[in-house]
PDB file of C-alpha atoms and ligand atoms in Angstrom:
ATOM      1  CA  UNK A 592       0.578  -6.767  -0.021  1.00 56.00           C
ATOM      2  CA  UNK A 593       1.846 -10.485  -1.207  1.00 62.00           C
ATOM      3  CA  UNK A 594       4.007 -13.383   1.111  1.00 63.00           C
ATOM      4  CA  UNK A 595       7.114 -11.310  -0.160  1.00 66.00           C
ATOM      5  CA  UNK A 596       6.611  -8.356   1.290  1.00 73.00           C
ATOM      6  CA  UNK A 597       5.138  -9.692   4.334  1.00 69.00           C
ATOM      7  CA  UNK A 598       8.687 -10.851   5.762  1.00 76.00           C
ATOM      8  CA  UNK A 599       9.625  -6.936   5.236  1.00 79.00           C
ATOM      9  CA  UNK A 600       7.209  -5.200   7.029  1.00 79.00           C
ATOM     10  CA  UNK A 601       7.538  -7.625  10.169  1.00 77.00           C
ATOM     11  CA  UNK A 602      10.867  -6.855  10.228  1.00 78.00           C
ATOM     12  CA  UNK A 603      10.254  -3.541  10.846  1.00 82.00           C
ATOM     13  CA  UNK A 604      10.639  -1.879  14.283  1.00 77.00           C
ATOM     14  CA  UNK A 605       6.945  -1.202  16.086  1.00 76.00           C
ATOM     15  CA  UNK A 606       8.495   1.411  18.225  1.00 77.00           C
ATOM     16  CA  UNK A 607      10.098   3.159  15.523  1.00 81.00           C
ATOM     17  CA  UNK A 608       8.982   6.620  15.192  1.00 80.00           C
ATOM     18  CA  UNK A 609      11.077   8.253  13.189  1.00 89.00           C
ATOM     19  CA  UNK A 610      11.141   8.292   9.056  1.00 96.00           C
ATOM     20  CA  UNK A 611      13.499   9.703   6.271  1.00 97.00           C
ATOM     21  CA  UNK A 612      12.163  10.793   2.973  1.00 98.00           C
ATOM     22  CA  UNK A 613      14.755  11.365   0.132  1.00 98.00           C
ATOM     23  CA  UNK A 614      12.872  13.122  -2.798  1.00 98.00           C
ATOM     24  CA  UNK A 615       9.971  15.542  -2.262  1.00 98.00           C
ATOM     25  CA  UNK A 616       8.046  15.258  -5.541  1.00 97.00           C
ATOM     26  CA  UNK A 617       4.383  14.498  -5.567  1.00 97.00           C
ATOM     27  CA  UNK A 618       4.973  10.652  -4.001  1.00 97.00           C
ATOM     28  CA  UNK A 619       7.598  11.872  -1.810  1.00 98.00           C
ATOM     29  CA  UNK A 620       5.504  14.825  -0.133  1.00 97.00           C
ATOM     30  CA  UNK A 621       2.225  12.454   0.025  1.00 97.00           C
ATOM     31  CA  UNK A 622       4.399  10.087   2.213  1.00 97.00           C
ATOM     32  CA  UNK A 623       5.543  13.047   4.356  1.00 97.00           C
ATOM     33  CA  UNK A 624       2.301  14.220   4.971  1.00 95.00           C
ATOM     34  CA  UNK A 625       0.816  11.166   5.743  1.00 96.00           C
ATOM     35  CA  UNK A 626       3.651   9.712   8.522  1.00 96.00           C
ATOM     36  CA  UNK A 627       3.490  13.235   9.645  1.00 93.00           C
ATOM     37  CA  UNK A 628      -0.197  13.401  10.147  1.00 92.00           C
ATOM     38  CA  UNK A 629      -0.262   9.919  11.896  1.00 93.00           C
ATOM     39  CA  UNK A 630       2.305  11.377  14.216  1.00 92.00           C
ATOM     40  CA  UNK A 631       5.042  10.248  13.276  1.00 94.00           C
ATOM     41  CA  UNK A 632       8.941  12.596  13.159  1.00 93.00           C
ATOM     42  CA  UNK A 633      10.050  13.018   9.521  1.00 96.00           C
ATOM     43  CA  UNK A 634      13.319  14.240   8.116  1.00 97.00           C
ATOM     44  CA  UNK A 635      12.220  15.358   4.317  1.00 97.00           C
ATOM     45  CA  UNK A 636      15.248  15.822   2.313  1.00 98.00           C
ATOM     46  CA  UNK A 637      15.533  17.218  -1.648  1.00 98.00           C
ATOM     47  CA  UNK A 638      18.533  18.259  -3.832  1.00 98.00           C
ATOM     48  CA  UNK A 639      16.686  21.034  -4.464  1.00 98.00           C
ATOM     49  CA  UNK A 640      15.807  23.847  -2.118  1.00 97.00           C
ATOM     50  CA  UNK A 641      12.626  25.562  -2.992  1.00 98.00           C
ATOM     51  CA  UNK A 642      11.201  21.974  -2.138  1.00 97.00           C
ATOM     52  CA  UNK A 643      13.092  22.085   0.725  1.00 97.00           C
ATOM     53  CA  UNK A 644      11.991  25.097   2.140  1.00 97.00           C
ATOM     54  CA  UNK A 645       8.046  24.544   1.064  1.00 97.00           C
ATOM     55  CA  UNK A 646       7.545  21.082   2.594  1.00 96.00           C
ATOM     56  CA  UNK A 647       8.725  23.123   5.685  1.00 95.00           C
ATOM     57  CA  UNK A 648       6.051  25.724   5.228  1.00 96.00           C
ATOM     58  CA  UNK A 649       3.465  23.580   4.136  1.00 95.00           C
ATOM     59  CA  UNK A 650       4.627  21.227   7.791  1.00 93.00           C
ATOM     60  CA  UNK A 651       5.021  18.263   5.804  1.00 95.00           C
ATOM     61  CA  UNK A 652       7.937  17.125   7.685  1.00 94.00           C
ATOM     62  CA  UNK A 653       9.114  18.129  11.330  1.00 92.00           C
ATOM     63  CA  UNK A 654      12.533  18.879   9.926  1.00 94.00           C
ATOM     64  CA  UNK A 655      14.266  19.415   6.514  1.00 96.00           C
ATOM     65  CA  UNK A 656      17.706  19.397   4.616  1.00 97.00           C
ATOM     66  CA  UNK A 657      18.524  20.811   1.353  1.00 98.00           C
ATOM     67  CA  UNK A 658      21.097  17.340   0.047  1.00 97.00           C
ATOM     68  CA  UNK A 659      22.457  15.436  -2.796  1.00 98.00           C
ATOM     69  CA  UNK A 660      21.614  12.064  -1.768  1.00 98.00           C
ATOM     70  CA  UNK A 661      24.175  10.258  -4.335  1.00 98.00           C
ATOM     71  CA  UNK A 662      26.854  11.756  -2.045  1.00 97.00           C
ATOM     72  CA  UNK A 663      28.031   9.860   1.281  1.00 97.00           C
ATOM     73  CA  UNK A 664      28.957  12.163   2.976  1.00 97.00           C
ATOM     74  CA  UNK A 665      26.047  14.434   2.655  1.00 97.00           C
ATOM     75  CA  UNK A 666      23.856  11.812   4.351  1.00 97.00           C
ATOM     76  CA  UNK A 667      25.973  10.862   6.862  1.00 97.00           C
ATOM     77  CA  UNK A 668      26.174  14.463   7.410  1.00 96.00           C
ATOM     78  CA  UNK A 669      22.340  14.824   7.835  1.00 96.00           C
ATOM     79  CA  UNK A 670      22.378  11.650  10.107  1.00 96.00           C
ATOM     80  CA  UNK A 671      20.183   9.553   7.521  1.00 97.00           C
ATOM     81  CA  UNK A 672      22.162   6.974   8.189  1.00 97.00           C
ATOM     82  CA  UNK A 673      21.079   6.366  11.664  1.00 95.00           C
ATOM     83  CA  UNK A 674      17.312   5.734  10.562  1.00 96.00           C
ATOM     84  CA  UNK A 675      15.832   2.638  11.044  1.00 94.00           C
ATOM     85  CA  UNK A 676      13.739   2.999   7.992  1.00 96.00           C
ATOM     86  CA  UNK A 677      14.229   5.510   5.003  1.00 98.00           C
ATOM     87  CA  UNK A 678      12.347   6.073   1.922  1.00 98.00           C
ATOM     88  CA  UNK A 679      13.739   6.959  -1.529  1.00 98.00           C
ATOM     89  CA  UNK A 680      11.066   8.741  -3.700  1.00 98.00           C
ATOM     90  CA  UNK A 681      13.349   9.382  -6.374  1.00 97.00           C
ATOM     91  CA  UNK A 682      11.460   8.118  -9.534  1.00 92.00           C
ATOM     92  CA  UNK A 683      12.457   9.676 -12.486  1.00 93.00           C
ATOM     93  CA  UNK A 684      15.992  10.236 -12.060  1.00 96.00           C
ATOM     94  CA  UNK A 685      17.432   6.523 -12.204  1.00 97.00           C
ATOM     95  CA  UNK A 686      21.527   7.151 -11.551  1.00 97.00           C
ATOM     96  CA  UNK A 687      20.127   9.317  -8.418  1.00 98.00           C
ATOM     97  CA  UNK A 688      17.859   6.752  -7.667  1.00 98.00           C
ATOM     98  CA  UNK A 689      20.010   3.272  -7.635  1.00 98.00           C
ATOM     99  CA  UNK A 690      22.869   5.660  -6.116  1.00 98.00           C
ATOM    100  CA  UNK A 691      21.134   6.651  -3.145  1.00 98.00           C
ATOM    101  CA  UNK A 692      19.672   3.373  -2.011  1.00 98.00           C
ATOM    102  CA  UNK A 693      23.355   1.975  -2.685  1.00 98.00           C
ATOM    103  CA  UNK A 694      24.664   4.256  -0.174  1.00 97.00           C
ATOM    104  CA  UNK A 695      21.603   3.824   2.325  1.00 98.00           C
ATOM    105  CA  UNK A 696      22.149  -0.028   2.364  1.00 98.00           C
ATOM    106  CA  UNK A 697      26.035  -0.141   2.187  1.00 97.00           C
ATOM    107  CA  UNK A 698      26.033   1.995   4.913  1.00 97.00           C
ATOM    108  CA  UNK A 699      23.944  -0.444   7.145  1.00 97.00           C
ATOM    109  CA  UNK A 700      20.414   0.957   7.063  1.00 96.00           C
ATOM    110  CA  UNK A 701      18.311  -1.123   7.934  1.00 95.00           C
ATOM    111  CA  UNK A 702      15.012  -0.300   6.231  1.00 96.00           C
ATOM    112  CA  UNK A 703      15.264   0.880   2.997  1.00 97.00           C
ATOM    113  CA  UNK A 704      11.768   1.081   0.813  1.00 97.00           C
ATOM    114  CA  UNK A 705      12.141   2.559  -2.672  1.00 98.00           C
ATOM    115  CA  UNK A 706      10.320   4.324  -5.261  1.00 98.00           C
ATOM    116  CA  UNK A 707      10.244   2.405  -9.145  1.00 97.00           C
ATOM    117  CA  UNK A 708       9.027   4.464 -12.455  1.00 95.00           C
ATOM    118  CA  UNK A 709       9.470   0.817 -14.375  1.00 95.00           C
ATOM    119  CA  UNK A 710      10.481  -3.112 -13.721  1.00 94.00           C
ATOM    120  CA  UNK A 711      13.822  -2.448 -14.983  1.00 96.00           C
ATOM    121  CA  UNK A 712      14.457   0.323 -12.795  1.00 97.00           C
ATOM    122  CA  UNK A 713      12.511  -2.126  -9.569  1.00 97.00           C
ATOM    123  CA  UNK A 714      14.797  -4.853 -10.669  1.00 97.00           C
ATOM    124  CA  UNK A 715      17.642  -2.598 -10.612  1.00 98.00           C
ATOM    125  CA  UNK A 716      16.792  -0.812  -6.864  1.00 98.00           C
ATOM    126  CA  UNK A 717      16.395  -4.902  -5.922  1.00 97.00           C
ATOM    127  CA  UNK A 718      20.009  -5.806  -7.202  1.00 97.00           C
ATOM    128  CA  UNK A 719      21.660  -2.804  -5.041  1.00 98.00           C
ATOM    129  CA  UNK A 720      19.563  -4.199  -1.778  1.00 97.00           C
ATOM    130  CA  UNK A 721      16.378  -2.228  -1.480  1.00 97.00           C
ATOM    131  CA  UNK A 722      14.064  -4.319   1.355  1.00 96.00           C
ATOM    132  CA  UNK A 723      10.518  -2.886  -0.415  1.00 96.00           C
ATOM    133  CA  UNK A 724      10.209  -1.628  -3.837  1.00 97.00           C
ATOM    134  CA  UNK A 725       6.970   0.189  -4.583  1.00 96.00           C
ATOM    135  CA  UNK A 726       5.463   1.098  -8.053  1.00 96.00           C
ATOM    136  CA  UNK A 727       2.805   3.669  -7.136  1.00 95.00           C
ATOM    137  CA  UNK A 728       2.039   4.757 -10.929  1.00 93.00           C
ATOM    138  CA  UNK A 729       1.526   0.967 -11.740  1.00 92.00           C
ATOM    139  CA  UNK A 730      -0.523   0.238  -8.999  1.00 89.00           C
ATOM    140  CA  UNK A 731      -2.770   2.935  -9.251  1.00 92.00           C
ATOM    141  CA  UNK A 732      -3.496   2.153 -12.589  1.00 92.00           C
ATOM    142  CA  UNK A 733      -4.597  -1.123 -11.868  1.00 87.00           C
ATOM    143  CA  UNK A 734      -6.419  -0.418  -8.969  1.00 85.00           C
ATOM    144  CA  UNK A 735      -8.796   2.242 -11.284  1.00 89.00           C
ATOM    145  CA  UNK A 736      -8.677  -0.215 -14.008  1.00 89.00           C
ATOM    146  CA  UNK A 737     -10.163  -2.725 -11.543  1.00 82.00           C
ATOM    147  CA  UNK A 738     -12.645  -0.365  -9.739  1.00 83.00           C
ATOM    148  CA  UNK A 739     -13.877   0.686 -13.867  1.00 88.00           C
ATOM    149  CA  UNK A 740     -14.607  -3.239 -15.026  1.00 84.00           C
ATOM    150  CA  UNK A 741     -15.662  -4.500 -11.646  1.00 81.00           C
ATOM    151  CA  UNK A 742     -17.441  -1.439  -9.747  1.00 80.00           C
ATOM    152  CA  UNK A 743     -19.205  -3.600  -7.532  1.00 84.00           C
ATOM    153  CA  UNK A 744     -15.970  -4.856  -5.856  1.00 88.00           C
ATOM    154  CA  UNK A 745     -15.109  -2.431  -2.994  1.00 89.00           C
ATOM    155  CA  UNK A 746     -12.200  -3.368  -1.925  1.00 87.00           C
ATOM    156  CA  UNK A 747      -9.614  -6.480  -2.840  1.00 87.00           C
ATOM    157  CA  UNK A 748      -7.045  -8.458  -1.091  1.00 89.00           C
ATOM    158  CA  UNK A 749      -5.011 -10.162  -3.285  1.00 86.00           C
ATOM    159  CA  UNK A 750      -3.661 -13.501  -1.144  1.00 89.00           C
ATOM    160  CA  UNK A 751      -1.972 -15.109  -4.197  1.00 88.00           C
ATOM    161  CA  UNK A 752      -2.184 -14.539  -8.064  1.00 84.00           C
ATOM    162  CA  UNK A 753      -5.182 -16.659  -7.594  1.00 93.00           C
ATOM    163  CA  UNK A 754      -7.299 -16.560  -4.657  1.00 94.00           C
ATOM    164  CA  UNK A 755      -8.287 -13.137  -3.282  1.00 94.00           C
ATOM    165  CA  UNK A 756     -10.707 -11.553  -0.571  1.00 95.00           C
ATOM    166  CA  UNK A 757     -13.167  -9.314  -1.676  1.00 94.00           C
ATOM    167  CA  UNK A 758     -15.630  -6.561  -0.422  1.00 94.00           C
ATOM    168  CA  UNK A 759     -18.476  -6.986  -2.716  1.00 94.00           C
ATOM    169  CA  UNK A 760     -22.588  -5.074  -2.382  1.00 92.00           C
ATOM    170  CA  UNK A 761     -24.693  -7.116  -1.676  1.00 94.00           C
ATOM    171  CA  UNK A 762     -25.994  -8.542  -5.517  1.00 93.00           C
ATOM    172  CA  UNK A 763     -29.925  -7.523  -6.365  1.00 93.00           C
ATOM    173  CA  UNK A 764     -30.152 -11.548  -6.722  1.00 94.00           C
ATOM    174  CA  UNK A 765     -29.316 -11.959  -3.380  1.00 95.00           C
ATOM    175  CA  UNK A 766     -31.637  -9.395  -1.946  1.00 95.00           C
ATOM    176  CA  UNK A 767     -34.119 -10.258   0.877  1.00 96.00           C
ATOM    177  CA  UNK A 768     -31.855 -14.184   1.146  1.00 96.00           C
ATOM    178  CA  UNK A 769     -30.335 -15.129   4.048  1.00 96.00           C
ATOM    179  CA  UNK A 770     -27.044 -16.744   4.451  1.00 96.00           C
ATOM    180  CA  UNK A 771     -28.213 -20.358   4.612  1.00 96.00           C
ATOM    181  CA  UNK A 772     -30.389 -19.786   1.866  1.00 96.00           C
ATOM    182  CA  UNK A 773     -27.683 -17.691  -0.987  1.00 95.00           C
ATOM    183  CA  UNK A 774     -25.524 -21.122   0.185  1.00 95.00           C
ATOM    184  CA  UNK A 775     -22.173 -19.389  -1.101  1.00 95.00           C
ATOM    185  CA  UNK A 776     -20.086 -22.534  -0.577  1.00 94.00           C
ATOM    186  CA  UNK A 777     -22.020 -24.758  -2.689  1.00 94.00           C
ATOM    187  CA  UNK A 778     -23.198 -22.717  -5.281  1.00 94.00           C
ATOM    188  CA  UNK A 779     -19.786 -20.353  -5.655  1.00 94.00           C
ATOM    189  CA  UNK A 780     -17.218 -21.983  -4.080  1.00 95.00           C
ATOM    190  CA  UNK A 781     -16.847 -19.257  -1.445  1.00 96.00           C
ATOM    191  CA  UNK A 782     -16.835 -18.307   2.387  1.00 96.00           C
ATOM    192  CA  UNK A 783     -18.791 -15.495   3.267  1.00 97.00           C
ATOM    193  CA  UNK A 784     -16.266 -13.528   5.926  1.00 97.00           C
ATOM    194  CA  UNK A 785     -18.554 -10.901   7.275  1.00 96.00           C
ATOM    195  CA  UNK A 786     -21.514  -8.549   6.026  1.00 96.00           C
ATOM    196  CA  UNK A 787     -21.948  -4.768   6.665  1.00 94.00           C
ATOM    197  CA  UNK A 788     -24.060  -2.048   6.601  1.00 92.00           C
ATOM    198  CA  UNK A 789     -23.615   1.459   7.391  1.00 86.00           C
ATOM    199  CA  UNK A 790     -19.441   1.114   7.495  1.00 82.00           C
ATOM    200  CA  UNK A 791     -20.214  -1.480  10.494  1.00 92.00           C
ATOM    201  CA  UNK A 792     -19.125  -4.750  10.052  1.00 94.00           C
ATOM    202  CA  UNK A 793     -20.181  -8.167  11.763  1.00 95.00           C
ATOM    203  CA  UNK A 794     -17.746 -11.050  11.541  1.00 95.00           C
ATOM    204  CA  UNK A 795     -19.168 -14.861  10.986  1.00 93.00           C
ATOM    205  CA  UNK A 796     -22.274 -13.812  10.445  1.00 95.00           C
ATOM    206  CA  UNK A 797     -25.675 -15.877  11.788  1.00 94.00           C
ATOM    207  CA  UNK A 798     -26.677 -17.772   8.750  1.00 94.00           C
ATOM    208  CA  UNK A 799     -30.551 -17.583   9.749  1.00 95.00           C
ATOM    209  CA  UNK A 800     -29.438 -13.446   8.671  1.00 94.00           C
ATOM    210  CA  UNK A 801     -31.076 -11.585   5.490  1.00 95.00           C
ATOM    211  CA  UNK A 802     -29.096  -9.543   3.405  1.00 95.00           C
ATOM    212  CA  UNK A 803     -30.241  -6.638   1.541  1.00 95.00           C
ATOM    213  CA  UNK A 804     -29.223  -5.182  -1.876  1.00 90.00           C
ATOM    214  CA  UNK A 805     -27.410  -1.747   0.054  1.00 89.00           C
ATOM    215  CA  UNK A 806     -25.442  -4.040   2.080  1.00 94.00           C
ATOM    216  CA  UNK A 807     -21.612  -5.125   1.594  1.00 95.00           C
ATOM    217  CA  UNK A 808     -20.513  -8.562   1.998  1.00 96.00           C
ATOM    218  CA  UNK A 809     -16.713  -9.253   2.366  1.00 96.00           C
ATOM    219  CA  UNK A 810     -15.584 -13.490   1.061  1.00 96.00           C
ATOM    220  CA  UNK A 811     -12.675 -15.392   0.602  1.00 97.00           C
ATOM    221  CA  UNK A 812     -12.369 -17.587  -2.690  1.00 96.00           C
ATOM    222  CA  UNK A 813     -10.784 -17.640  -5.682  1.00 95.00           C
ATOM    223  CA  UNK A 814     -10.767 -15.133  -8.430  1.00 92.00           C
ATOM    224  CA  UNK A 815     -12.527 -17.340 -10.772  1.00 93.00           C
ATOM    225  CA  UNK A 816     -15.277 -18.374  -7.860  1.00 95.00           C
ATOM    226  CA  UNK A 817     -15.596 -14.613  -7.201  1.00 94.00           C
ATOM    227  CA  UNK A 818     -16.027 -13.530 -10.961  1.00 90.00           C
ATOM    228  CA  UNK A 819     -18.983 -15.727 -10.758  1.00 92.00           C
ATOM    229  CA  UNK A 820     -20.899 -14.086  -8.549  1.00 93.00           C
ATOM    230  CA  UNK A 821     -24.319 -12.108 -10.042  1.00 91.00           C
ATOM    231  CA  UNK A 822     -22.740  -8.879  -9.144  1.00 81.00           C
TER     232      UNK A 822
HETATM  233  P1  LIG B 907       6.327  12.657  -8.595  1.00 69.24           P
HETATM  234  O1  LIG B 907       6.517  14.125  -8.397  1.00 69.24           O
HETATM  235  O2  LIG B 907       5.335  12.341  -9.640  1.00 69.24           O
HETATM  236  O3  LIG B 907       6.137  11.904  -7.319  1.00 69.24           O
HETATM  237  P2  LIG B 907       8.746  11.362  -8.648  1.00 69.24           P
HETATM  238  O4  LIG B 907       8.522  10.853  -7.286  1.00 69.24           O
HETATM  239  O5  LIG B 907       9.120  10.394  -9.711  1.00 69.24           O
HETATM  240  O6  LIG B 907       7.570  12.145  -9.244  1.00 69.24           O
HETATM  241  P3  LIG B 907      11.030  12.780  -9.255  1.00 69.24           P
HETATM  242  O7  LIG B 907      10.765  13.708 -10.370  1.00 69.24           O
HETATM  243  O8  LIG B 907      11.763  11.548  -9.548  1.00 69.24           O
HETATM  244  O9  LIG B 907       9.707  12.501  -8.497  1.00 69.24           O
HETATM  245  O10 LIG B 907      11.829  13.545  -8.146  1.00 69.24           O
HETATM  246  C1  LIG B 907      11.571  13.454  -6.792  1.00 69.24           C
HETATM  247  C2  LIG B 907      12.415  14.474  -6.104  1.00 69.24           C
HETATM  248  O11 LIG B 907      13.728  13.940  -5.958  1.00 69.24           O
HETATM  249  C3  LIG B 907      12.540  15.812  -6.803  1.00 69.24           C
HETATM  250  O12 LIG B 907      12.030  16.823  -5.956  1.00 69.24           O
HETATM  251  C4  LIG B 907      14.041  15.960  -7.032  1.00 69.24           C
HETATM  252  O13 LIG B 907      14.492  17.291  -6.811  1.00 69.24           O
HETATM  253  C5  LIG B 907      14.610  15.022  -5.985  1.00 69.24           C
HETATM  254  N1  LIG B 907      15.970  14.564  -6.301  1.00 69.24           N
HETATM  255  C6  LIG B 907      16.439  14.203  -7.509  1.00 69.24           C
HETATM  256  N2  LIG B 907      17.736  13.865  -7.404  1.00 69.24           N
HETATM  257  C7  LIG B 907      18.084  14.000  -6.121  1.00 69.24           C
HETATM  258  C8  LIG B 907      19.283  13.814  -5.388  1.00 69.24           C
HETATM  259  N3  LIG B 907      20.414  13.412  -5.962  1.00 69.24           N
HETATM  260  N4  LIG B 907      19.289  14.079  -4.057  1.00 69.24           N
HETATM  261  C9  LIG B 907      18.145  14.483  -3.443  1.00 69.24           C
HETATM  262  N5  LIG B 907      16.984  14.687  -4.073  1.00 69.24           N
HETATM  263  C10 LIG B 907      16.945  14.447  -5.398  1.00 69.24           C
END
């Protein structure tokens, strides 16, 4: 998540608990699933119907509707429009795709978070007045690209292009050290946020503590600070 996006998902309503899913291919369906599963009510929606009919089956969604989502009158119809918050996981079927989250937004939806297979087609769902546009394909690439070159980074927060907070293991150099002693500050440039073992973490650490090598360490620096550490 970056400052632009932030803005968006403030906006959006704690108390809803209702979501609309246009598109059930593989992104589509893995949205479902998950809002369903975290108990939240989804309307699931697909031009076609054998989609229809299996997100049902598989209980995906709480309810479904076979629809052409380029047409009006088809979502008024289905009472899309009254959603606070509506995905469109139409990817690789551009027209559809710009179509649909015209109507959503000229119709007053509020929330509308779509689904891009490139930047042109992002720029393009942007331009028509999508709130959030997402880019899973992209992002998952660079999230295993990262994970490949830098295994020993957990997990990454990216708070600008340039300064990030990290989950790291604890390096073999640092083994055995405690806080005071690996002095992160001077030496990297970074703030050591908390330390964990066994998926427990403990926040501001003491600095008389020792780390150990099967340990995780999350800090806050900046990219070129973190690339420096021995890990
Ligand atoms: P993936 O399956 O990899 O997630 P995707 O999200 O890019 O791919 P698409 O192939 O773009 O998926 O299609 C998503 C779904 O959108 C399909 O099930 C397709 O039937 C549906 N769809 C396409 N056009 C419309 C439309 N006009 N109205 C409603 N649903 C549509």
């Amino acid at each position: 998540m970056n400052f632009s996006s932030l803005g968006f998902f403030r906006s959006l309503r704690r108390d809803n608990k209702q979501f609309a899913v246009i598109g059930l291919g593989r992104f589509g369906r893995s949205v479902c699933s998950s809002l369903h599963r975290l108990g939240y009510e989804v309307l699931g929606t697909d031009i076609d119907e054998k989609r229809v009919a299996q997100a049902v089956t598989e209980q995906l969604v709480a309810h479904a509707v076979q629809l052409d989502s380029t047409e009006l009158p088809a979502l008024k119809e289905a009472g899309i429009l009254e959603f606070d918050t509506v995905i469109v996981a139409i990817g690789n079927y551009l027209q559809e795709s710009i179509i649909t989250t015209l109507n959503l937004k000229e119709a007053g939806v509020p929330h509308v978070v779509a689904k891009a297979s490139s930047e042109v087609h992002g720029k393009l769902l942007q331009r028509v007045g999508a709130d959030h546009v997402v880019y899973p394909e992209y992002e998952a690439g660079s999230a295993l690209a990262r994970s490949l070159t830098q295994p020993s980074i957990l997990d990454r927060f990216d708070l600008d292009p340039n300064h990030s907070i990290v989950e790291v293991s604890v390096p073999e150099e640092f083994h055995g050290k405690t806080i005071t002693e690996l002095q992160l500050r001077n030496r990297y440039g970074l703030n050591l946020l908390a330390i964990g073992q066994d998926e427990r973490f403990e926040i501001n650490p003491d600095p008389t503590k020792r780390l150990y090598k099967n340990w995780v360490m999350v800090v806050i620096g900046s990219n070129r600070d973190i690339d420096r550490l021995p890990i």
